[in-house]
Amino acid sequence: MSTALPETGVGAASATTGRQRHLGLALVVIATAQLMVILDATIVNVALPHIQHALGFSGSGLEWVVNAYALTFGGLLLLGGRAGDILGRRRVFIAGIILFSAASLLGGLATTQAWLLGARALQGVGGAIVAPAVLALITTTFPEGPPRNRAMGIWAAMGIGGAAVGLLAGGLLTTYASWRWVFFVNVPIGIILALLAPRAFSESERHPGRFDLPGAITASLGLGLLVYGLSNAATSPNGVSHWGDTKVVVSLAASVVLLVSFVLIEARSKHALMPLRIFRNRDRTAANLIMLCVGTAMFGMFFFLTLFVQDVWGYSALRTGVAYLPMVGMIMLMAGVSSQLVTRIGARPLLIAGSAVGAGGMFWLSRITEHSTYAGGLLGPMLVTAAGLGMLFMPITLVALSKVEDRDAGLAASLPNVGQQVGGAIGLAILGTVAWTVVSNTVRASVTAAAAAAAKAGHPVHTGGQIPRAIYNHALATGFSRGFMVSAGITALALVITLVAIRVKREDLAGDPMAIATATAGLEVQEAV
């Protein structure tokens, strides 16, 4: 005979303690998983020059260390979220963690460019599985109210703090160990998470459905070919433009066909990965376009700024990470300010101010030269740009989530992150084509001018095939400056979109904890730095 006891006294205390331990462990796993995914972007970015020298990447080839991750992450993020609904979120979370960790191990062991890029693409797939699963597990594990709000706050804090930790950890590991350790560090973390997850989470209810594989394949391949075509169109050091090359023309044409096919598939599919009805709201569409512009401008800016301070100014990886910290701090500060102001003045004023300030900061950054100093040429524009970016993330996400139907809430919450990743990959390809073309043209013009001047003075220049360091540094500064100018123009386009299309009213913005936490997590300078 069994006796059911009410939850009072010792029994109730024991049950409560068990639940608290369960939730506490779940919170640790969620926070660590979020930190690992965010950490990966900034920690790798600081090590880029070392990776370039070790594996012999060209300037445009190095972009793919960032793009391989961004494209698979952004292109498969919605499919990853769908997988959790259909297969079970705990199961999918563990699979994503294992894949991410295995890809990190492969990346750290890479001895060729293709090997590393393949590992980065696999990391992106793992990230696309883990990121939506983490957010979904919060909503299914923690009860509404303070427990869930606390979990969302910690999740968001990991998104912000991960950027700063990644900068410092990347600098320390690269400087005192090896660039390979920026990948190896994920492996023990991932093993621990995979072992703890079954104890931390119960399996979620599965929802019958189908995967939109045709949509995922056409979107991912279309975006990949678009970025490939753009990044290979840059002028080479011999002065030859490659816009007319067969591989460039074919890849760009194929990308158009595939992306158009994606739109047609989504319009007709009953299980669409991205139902087009989500874009019927003008404000929501504009918000996602603004995030696309922000990602496009940011990724290239941070990529080339990292190369600039290390290759031109001679910064170490550690000093580079420390140099970025004021920017991360400013973004965090302005994000907090915008979260307070958005309910008082609405999203549109913040979007106007943020895009204008961000564009101004990037334009100021384009004035940097090889003779500039950190305090005089970089810190000021970096802080101004950060202030603009910090004002943007919160209102963008709130507008993207306003007036959304319940059935589309998950999709609406994911699209800004998709736009940031995809825009970043496209932006890096565009800025890279501009920057490396200017670098090549400047090197040729400077070498020709130096040789002519020396010959006129009766002292012919013999470089032995090597470009003088001063000439190359000047060319890098000139090319990257032009890239920063393009970033400023793209951010200015976000301002135009805001002025023309955003009409959302202050009362339309709900102070939903999910929306606010999602907006704060958009500060994953990870995806950009």
XYZ file of C-alpha atoms in Angstrom:
529
model
C 0.000 0.000 0.000
C 1.350 3.403 -0.930
C 0.507 6.632 0.735
C 0.478 9.944 -1.130
C 1.725 12.723 1.088
C 0.950 16.364 0.508
C 3.942 18.590 -0.251
C 4.368 19.879 3.270
C 7.141 19.702 5.802
C 10.214 17.696 4.941
C 8.739 16.240 1.758
C 7.849 19.627 0.348
C 11.234 21.038 1.264
C 12.959 18.109 -0.454
C 10.874 18.522 -3.624
C 11.496 22.248 -3.669
C 15.224 21.743 -3.187
C 15.247 19.204 -6.021
C 13.524 21.611 -8.385
C 15.893 24.397 -7.389
C 18.899 22.168 -8.053
C 17.402 21.135 -11.384
C 16.803 24.743 -12.414
C 20.184 25.816 -11.095
C 21.970 23.190 -13.184
C 19.854 24.089 -16.221
C 20.802 27.730 -15.791
C 24.506 26.870 -15.647
C 24.264 24.749 -18.809
C 22.305 27.409 -20.691
C 24.646 30.229 -19.670
C 27.754 28.206 -20.578
C 26.341 27.128 -23.959
C 25.434 30.708 -24.833
C 28.878 31.879 -23.744
C 30.587 29.219 -25.873
C 28.711 30.150 -29.050
C 29.260 33.873 -28.534
C 32.851 33.437 -27.428
C 33.759 31.688 -30.667
C 33.356 34.730 -32.900
C 35.409 37.257 -30.971
C 38.044 34.762 -29.876
C 38.689 33.738 -33.496
C 38.648 37.297 -34.822
C 41.610 38.357 -32.670
C 43.618 35.389 -34.010
C 42.933 36.077 -37.723
C 46.369 37.533 -38.620
C 48.100 34.559 -36.952
C 45.847 32.127 -38.845
C 46.643 33.963 -42.079
C 50.399 33.657 -41.570
C 50.246 30.029 -40.397
C 48.123 28.659 -43.248
C 49.050 31.127 -46.000
C 45.634 32.718 -46.558
C 45.386 35.608 -48.981
C 43.542 38.696 -47.807
C 40.295 37.751 -49.558
C 40.752 34.091 -48.605
C 41.021 34.985 -44.929
C 37.525 36.464 -45.107
C 36.182 32.929 -45.438
C 37.373 32.056 -41.928
C 34.605 34.444 -40.838
C 32.179 33.869 -43.704
C 32.176 30.053 -43.560
C 30.848 30.298 -39.997
C 28.476 33.211 -40.609
C 26.869 31.724 -43.722
C 26.109 28.313 -42.255
C 25.036 29.830 -38.935
C 22.738 32.420 -40.482
C 21.543 30.233 -43.346
C 20.570 27.281 -41.140
C 19.407 29.099 -37.990
C 15.711 28.804 -38.829
C 16.128 25.144 -39.780
C 17.894 24.567 -36.465
C 14.967 26.047 -34.578
C 12.547 23.876 -36.545
C 14.607 20.784 -35.741
C 14.142 21.394 -32.013
C 10.377 21.560 -32.421
C 10.169 18.333 -34.432
C 12.885 16.149 -32.878
C 12.930 17.392 -29.280
C 14.903 20.344 -27.965
C 17.131 18.532 -25.497
C 18.144 15.961 -28.097
C 18.851 18.639 -30.672
C 20.748 20.773 -28.149
C 23.087 17.886 -27.262
C 23.623 17.052 -30.934
C 24.461 20.688 -31.694
C 26.927 20.904 -28.788
C 28.687 17.705 -29.892
C 28.891 18.905 -33.509
C 30.182 22.333 -32.456
C 32.825 20.782 -30.201
C 33.946 18.249 -32.808
C 34.222 21.002 -35.418
C 36.264 23.089 -32.985
C 38.665 20.171 -32.499
C 39.000 19.778 -36.264
C 39.620 23.518 -36.618
C 42.387 23.452 -34.052
C 44.066 20.537 -35.847
C 43.789 22.125 -39.311
C 46.911 22.085 -41.465
C 45.394 23.409 -44.693
C 43.074 26.253 -45.622
C 40.328 23.927 -46.888
C 40.480 21.913 -43.669
C 40.026 24.984 -41.491
C 37.223 26.427 -43.637
C 35.366 23.112 -43.549
C 35.678 23.047 -39.769
C 34.396 26.619 -39.525
C 31.381 25.742 -41.674
C 30.621 22.792 -39.385
C 30.941 25.096 -36.378
C 28.322 27.322 -37.976
C 25.972 24.354 -38.402
C 26.461 23.461 -34.738
C 25.864 27.063 -33.697
C 22.669 27.203 -35.783
C 21.398 24.157 -33.885
C 22.470 25.274 -30.409
C 21.400 28.936 -30.466
C 17.626 28.474 -30.960
C 17.615 25.373 -28.752
C 19.091 27.356 -25.849
C 16.374 29.994 -26.055
C 13.629 27.390 -26.438
C 14.910 25.410 -23.442
C 14.602 28.523 -21.289
C 10.906 28.830 -22.094
C 10.211 25.112 -21.546
C 12.382 24.632 -18.419
C 11.773 27.758 -16.339
C 8.284 28.730 -15.121
C 6.938 32.146 -16.041
C 7.765 34.967 -13.694
C 11.010 35.678 -11.826
C 12.706 32.308 -12.617
C 12.267 32.700 -16.362
C 13.089 36.405 -16.313
C 16.262 35.657 -14.337
C 17.257 32.970 -16.834
C 16.597 35.313 -19.761
C 18.674 38.011 -18.122
C 21.636 35.685 -17.609
C 21.283 34.373 -21.174
C 21.394 37.926 -22.493
C 24.312 38.844 -20.230
C 26.313 35.942 -21.667
C 25.679 37.378 -25.128
C 27.211 40.681 -24.099
C 29.899 39.409 -21.747
C 30.964 36.704 -24.188
C 32.246 39.339 -26.572
C 34.555 40.863 -23.966
C 35.691 37.477 -22.643
C 36.404 36.354 -26.201
C 38.570 39.375 -26.921
C 40.693 38.816 -23.841
C 40.791 35.020 -24.092
C 41.642 35.176 -27.788
C 44.471 37.590 -27.097
C 45.866 35.527 -24.222
C 45.639 32.178 -25.991
C 47.071 33.466 -29.258
C 49.890 35.397 -27.587
C 50.981 32.816 -24.994
C 49.917 29.506 -26.572
C 48.835 29.284 -30.218
C 45.994 30.354 -32.479
C 44.905 26.701 -32.445
C 43.813 27.050 -28.825
C 41.060 29.497 -29.766
C 39.388 26.381 -31.202
C 40.579 23.775 -28.705
C 39.103 25.728 -25.775
C 35.594 24.764 -26.916
C 36.225 21.028 -26.705
C 36.289 20.456 -22.904
C 33.437 22.920 -22.447
C 31.344 21.075 -25.009
C 32.031 17.652 -23.461
C 30.929 18.874 -20.042
C 27.753 20.438 -21.441
C 26.823 17.294 -23.375
C 27.199 15.209 -20.203
C 25.219 17.616 -17.992
C 22.344 18.338 -20.410
C 20.419 15.063 -19.782
C 20.378 15.876 -16.052
C 19.560 19.553 -16.543
C 16.662 19.298 -18.986
C 13.706 17.041 -19.563
C 12.878 16.253 -23.159
C 10.356 18.628 -24.736
C 7.202 17.525 -26.459
C 7.685 16.870 -30.138
C 5.546 18.699 -32.661
C 4.794 16.769 -35.847
C 5.966 18.525 -38.975
C 8.347 18.467 -41.888
C 11.663 20.086 -42.593
C 11.792 22.612 -45.401
C 14.987 21.146 -46.823
C 14.519 22.627 -50.334
C 14.208 26.081 -48.770
C 17.258 25.607 -46.529
C 19.393 24.244 -49.376
C 18.498 26.922 -51.930
C 18.938 29.753 -49.400
C 22.284 28.516 -48.068
C 23.761 27.696 -51.478
C 22.432 30.931 -52.975
C 23.983 33.050 -50.237
C 27.222 31.079 -50.383
C 27.582 31.576 -54.133
C 26.739 35.269 -53.795
C 29.489 35.780 -51.223
C 31.916 33.627 -53.233
C 31.324 35.646 -56.387
C 31.672 38.995 -54.650
C 34.819 38.032 -52.740
C 36.556 36.733 -55.891
C 35.864 39.868 -57.926
C 38.558 41.974 -56.254
C 41.410 43.306 -58.348
C 44.522 41.130 -57.954
C 48.005 42.555 -57.205
C 48.844 42.592 -60.922
C 46.039 45.073 -61.539
C 43.611 42.659 -63.218
C 39.928 43.010 -62.320
C 38.042 39.730 -62.018
C 34.453 40.891 -62.421
C 34.368 39.273 -65.853
C 35.887 35.952 -64.760
C 33.789 32.915 -65.560
C 33.710 31.708 -61.948
C 32.534 35.121 -60.746
C 29.823 35.514 -63.380
C 28.591 31.927 -63.005
C 28.499 32.053 -59.196
C 26.632 35.376 -59.123
C 24.129 34.212 -61.758
C 23.592 30.910 -59.952
C 23.064 32.750 -56.656
C 20.303 34.833 -58.234
C 18.584 31.709 -59.569
C 18.820 29.924 -56.224
C 17.620 32.886 -54.152
C 14.656 33.457 -56.476
C 13.897 29.746 -56.192
C 14.010 30.080 -52.402
C 11.399 32.833 -52.484
C 9.134 30.763 -54.759
C 9.529 27.693 -52.538
C 8.668 29.680 -49.410
C 5.610 31.195 -51.104
C 4.197 27.765 -51.980
C 5.380 25.446 -49.218
C 3.000 24.345 -46.471
C 5.975 23.932 -44.140
C 7.925 27.000 -45.178
C 11.150 27.728 -43.338
C 10.412 31.446 -43.622
C 6.730 32.081 -44.419
C 6.545 35.264 -46.475
C 3.567 36.503 -44.452
C 6.077 37.600 -41.820
C 7.041 40.488 -44.113
C 3.541 41.872 -44.612
C 4.136 44.277 -41.738
C 6.116 47.233 -43.106
C 7.761 48.099 -39.797
C 8.910 44.508 -39.249
C 10.326 44.274 -42.755
C 12.144 47.578 -42.326
C 13.582 46.494 -38.953
C 15.049 43.345 -40.494
C 16.477 45.342 -43.393
C 18.112 47.709 -40.900
C 19.659 44.750 -39.066
C 20.892 43.434 -42.422
C 22.594 46.800 -42.993
C 24.070 46.805 -39.487
C 25.544 43.336 -39.944
C 26.839 44.265 -43.396
C 28.627 47.320 -42.040
C 29.940 45.798 -38.804
C 31.483 42.537 -39.932
C 33.765 44.127 -42.494
C 34.676 46.989 -40.195
C 35.898 44.689 -37.397
C 37.601 42.286 -39.790
C 39.711 44.971 -41.427
C 40.289 46.870 -38.203
C 41.806 43.727 -36.662
C 44.155 43.280 -39.623
C 45.017 46.980 -39.533
C 46.070 47.231 -35.886
C 48.100 44.013 -36.022
C 49.667 44.214 -39.494
C 50.118 47.994 -39.804
C 50.494 49.123 -36.199
C 52.159 45.910 -35.037
C 49.774 45.193 -32.152
C 49.929 41.779 -30.501
C 46.759 39.679 -30.329
C 46.412 40.461 -26.620
C 46.839 44.192 -27.155
C 44.239 44.020 -29.942
C 41.712 42.409 -27.622
C 42.312 44.998 -24.932
C 42.046 47.798 -27.506
C 38.508 46.660 -28.393
C 37.236 46.583 -24.800
C 36.175 50.271 -24.660
C 33.972 49.626 -27.664
C 32.281 46.655 -26.005
C 31.761 48.722 -22.857
C 30.192 51.577 -24.834
C 27.816 49.208 -26.620
C 26.715 47.759 -23.285
C 26.220 51.232 -21.813
C 24.178 52.544 -24.728
C 22.140 49.351 -24.912
C 21.121 49.943 -21.308
C 20.270 53.556 -22.062
C 18.210 52.609 -25.117
C 16.284 49.971 -23.145
C 15.208 52.734 -20.750
C 14.409 55.263 -23.460
C 12.541 53.028 -25.907
C 9.433 52.845 -23.699
C 9.481 56.633 -23.229
C 10.228 58.021 -26.676
C 9.600 55.009 -28.914
C 11.831 53.115 -31.330
C 11.958 55.499 -34.307
C 13.941 58.297 -32.610
C 16.482 55.775 -31.335
C 16.806 54.149 -34.751
C 17.340 57.538 -36.384
C 19.882 58.637 -33.800
C 21.679 55.284 -33.687
C 22.094 54.915 -37.447
C 23.172 58.550 -37.836
C 25.712 58.337 -35.008
C 26.972 54.965 -36.217
C 27.435 56.239 -39.762
C 29.273 59.280 -38.428
C 31.580 57.116 -36.339
C 32.425 54.867 -39.277
C 33.077 57.868 -41.503
C 35.414 59.248 -38.847
C 37.116 55.852 -38.704
C 37.748 56.036 -42.462
C 40.149 58.936 -41.772
C 42.616 56.596 -40.042
C 46.114 56.238 -41.545
C 49.242 54.222 -40.864
C 50.563 57.226 -38.912
C 47.532 57.555 -36.629
C 47.675 56.622 -32.956
C 45.232 54.646 -30.859
C 44.238 57.625 -28.710
C 44.193 60.131 -31.555
C 42.909 58.090 -34.491
C 41.032 55.035 -33.280
C 39.540 55.419 -29.798
C 37.287 58.372 -30.653
C 35.654 56.961 -33.811
C 35.428 53.532 -32.196
C 33.461 54.910 -29.224
C 31.168 56.985 -31.448
C 30.453 53.963 -33.648
C 29.799 51.838 -30.564
C 27.369 54.415 -29.188
C 25.380 54.264 -32.416
C 25.350 50.476 -32.521
C 24.343 50.263 -28.870
C 21.310 52.432 -29.544
C 20.178 50.257 -32.460
C 19.939 46.654 -31.283
C 17.144 46.998 -28.735
C 14.683 49.042 -30.853
C 15.379 46.930 -33.966
C 14.369 43.736 -32.183
C 11.372 45.275 -30.462
C 10.054 46.574 -33.792
C 10.717 43.182 -35.406
C 8.599 41.531 -32.675
C 5.786 44.079 -32.476
C 2.314 42.938 -33.541
C 3.580 39.479 -34.491
C 1.183 36.527 -34.413
C 1.856 33.791 -31.854
C 2.521 31.216 -34.575
C 5.293 33.425 -35.983
C 6.862 34.629 -32.729
C 9.839 32.273 -32.917
C 10.486 33.121 -36.553
C 10.223 36.859 -35.884
C 12.678 36.586 -32.976
C 15.198 34.685 -35.113
C 15.135 36.871 -38.224
C 17.201 39.778 -36.809
C 19.993 37.339 -35.940
C 19.720 35.757 -39.388
C 19.917 39.206 -40.967
C 22.958 40.106 -38.882
C 24.820 36.930 -39.861
C 23.860 36.909 -43.528
C 24.380 40.650 -43.869
C 27.777 40.255 -42.225
C 28.914 37.646 -44.725
C 27.680 39.676 -47.692
C 29.145 42.861 -46.241
C 32.550 41.303 -45.666
C 32.595 40.145 -49.291
C 31.603 43.606 -50.581
C 33.983 45.511 -48.330
C 36.711 42.992 -49.062
C 36.348 43.460 -52.806
C 36.562 47.239 -52.398
C 39.416 47.176 -49.870
C 41.678 44.652 -51.602
C 41.128 46.320 -54.976
C 42.267 49.649 -53.519
C 45.204 47.954 -51.764
C 46.380 46.384 -55.038
C 45.997 49.608 -57.013
C 47.752 51.651 -54.330
C 50.696 49.245 -54.122
C 51.204 49.303 -57.886
C 50.892 53.096 -58.079
C 53.289 53.631 -55.148
C 55.901 51.184 -56.438
C 55.746 52.724 -59.904
C 56.050 56.245 -58.499
C 58.970 55.261 -56.224
C 60.790 53.530 -59.065
C 60.297 56.511 -61.380
C 61.539 58.965 -58.734
C 64.597 56.832 -57.968
C 65.424 56.362 -61.625
C 65.171 60.093 -62.222
C 67.635 60.640 -59.383
C 69.945 58.022 -60.831
C 69.289 55.418 -58.111
C 67.153 52.554 -59.517
C 65.116 50.678 -56.904
C 65.795 46.939 -56.465
C 63.247 45.377 -54.127
C 64.073 41.777 -54.994
C 60.370 41.194 -55.650
C 59.462 42.367 -52.160
C 57.200 45.353 -51.628
C 58.760 47.873 -49.214
C 56.992 47.682 -45.865
C 56.188 51.390 -45.806
C 54.470 51.140 -49.189
C 52.474 48.079 -48.165
C 51.373 49.642 -44.872
C 50.224 52.749 -46.716
C 48.313 50.603 -49.205
C 46.600 48.648 -46.407
C 45.641 51.862 -44.631
C 44.263 53.333 -47.862
C 42.315 50.210 -48.815
C 40.880 49.605 -45.362
C 39.968 53.290 -45.096
C 37.918 52.921 -48.278
C 36.254 49.862 -46.763
C 35.327 51.841 -43.646
C 33.847 54.482 -45.949
C 31.617 51.835 -47.521
C 30.562 50.733 -44.016
C 29.567 54.319 -43.272
C 27.486 54.422 -46.441
C 25.702 51.180 -45.580
C 24.898 52.471 -42.093
C 23.586 55.664 -43.687
C 21.306 53.428 -45.771
C 19.866 52.120 -42.484
C 19.061 55.737 -41.615
C 17.247 56.181 -44.930
C 15.215 53.007 -44.360
C 14.253 54.246 -40.898
C 13.127 57.636 -42.175
C 11.144 56.175 -45.065
C 9.617 52.993 -43.650
C 9.502 52.962 -39.818
C 6.183 54.234 -38.505
C 5.719 52.093 -35.391
C 4.259 53.934 -32.415
C 5.518 53.806 -28.859
C 2.377 52.077 -27.613
C 2.858 49.284 -30.151
C 6.043 48.106 -28.451
C 5.398 45.491 -25.782
C 7.731 45.314 -22.823
C 7.847 41.548 -23.126
C 10.838 39.991 -21.289
C 11.473 37.654 -24.226
C 11.676 40.540 -26.673
C 13.905 42.615 -24.425
C 16.257 39.729 -23.670
C 16.418 38.822 -27.351
C 17.208 42.424 -28.180
C 19.954 42.575 -25.593
C 21.462 39.362 -26.885
C 21.719 41.039 -30.261
C 24.755 42.699 -28.727
C 26.624 39.578 -29.694
C 29.405 41.686 -30.920
C 30.483 38.030 -31.483
C 28.901 37.774 -34.658
C 30.630 40.938 -35.679
C 33.935 41.302 -33.869
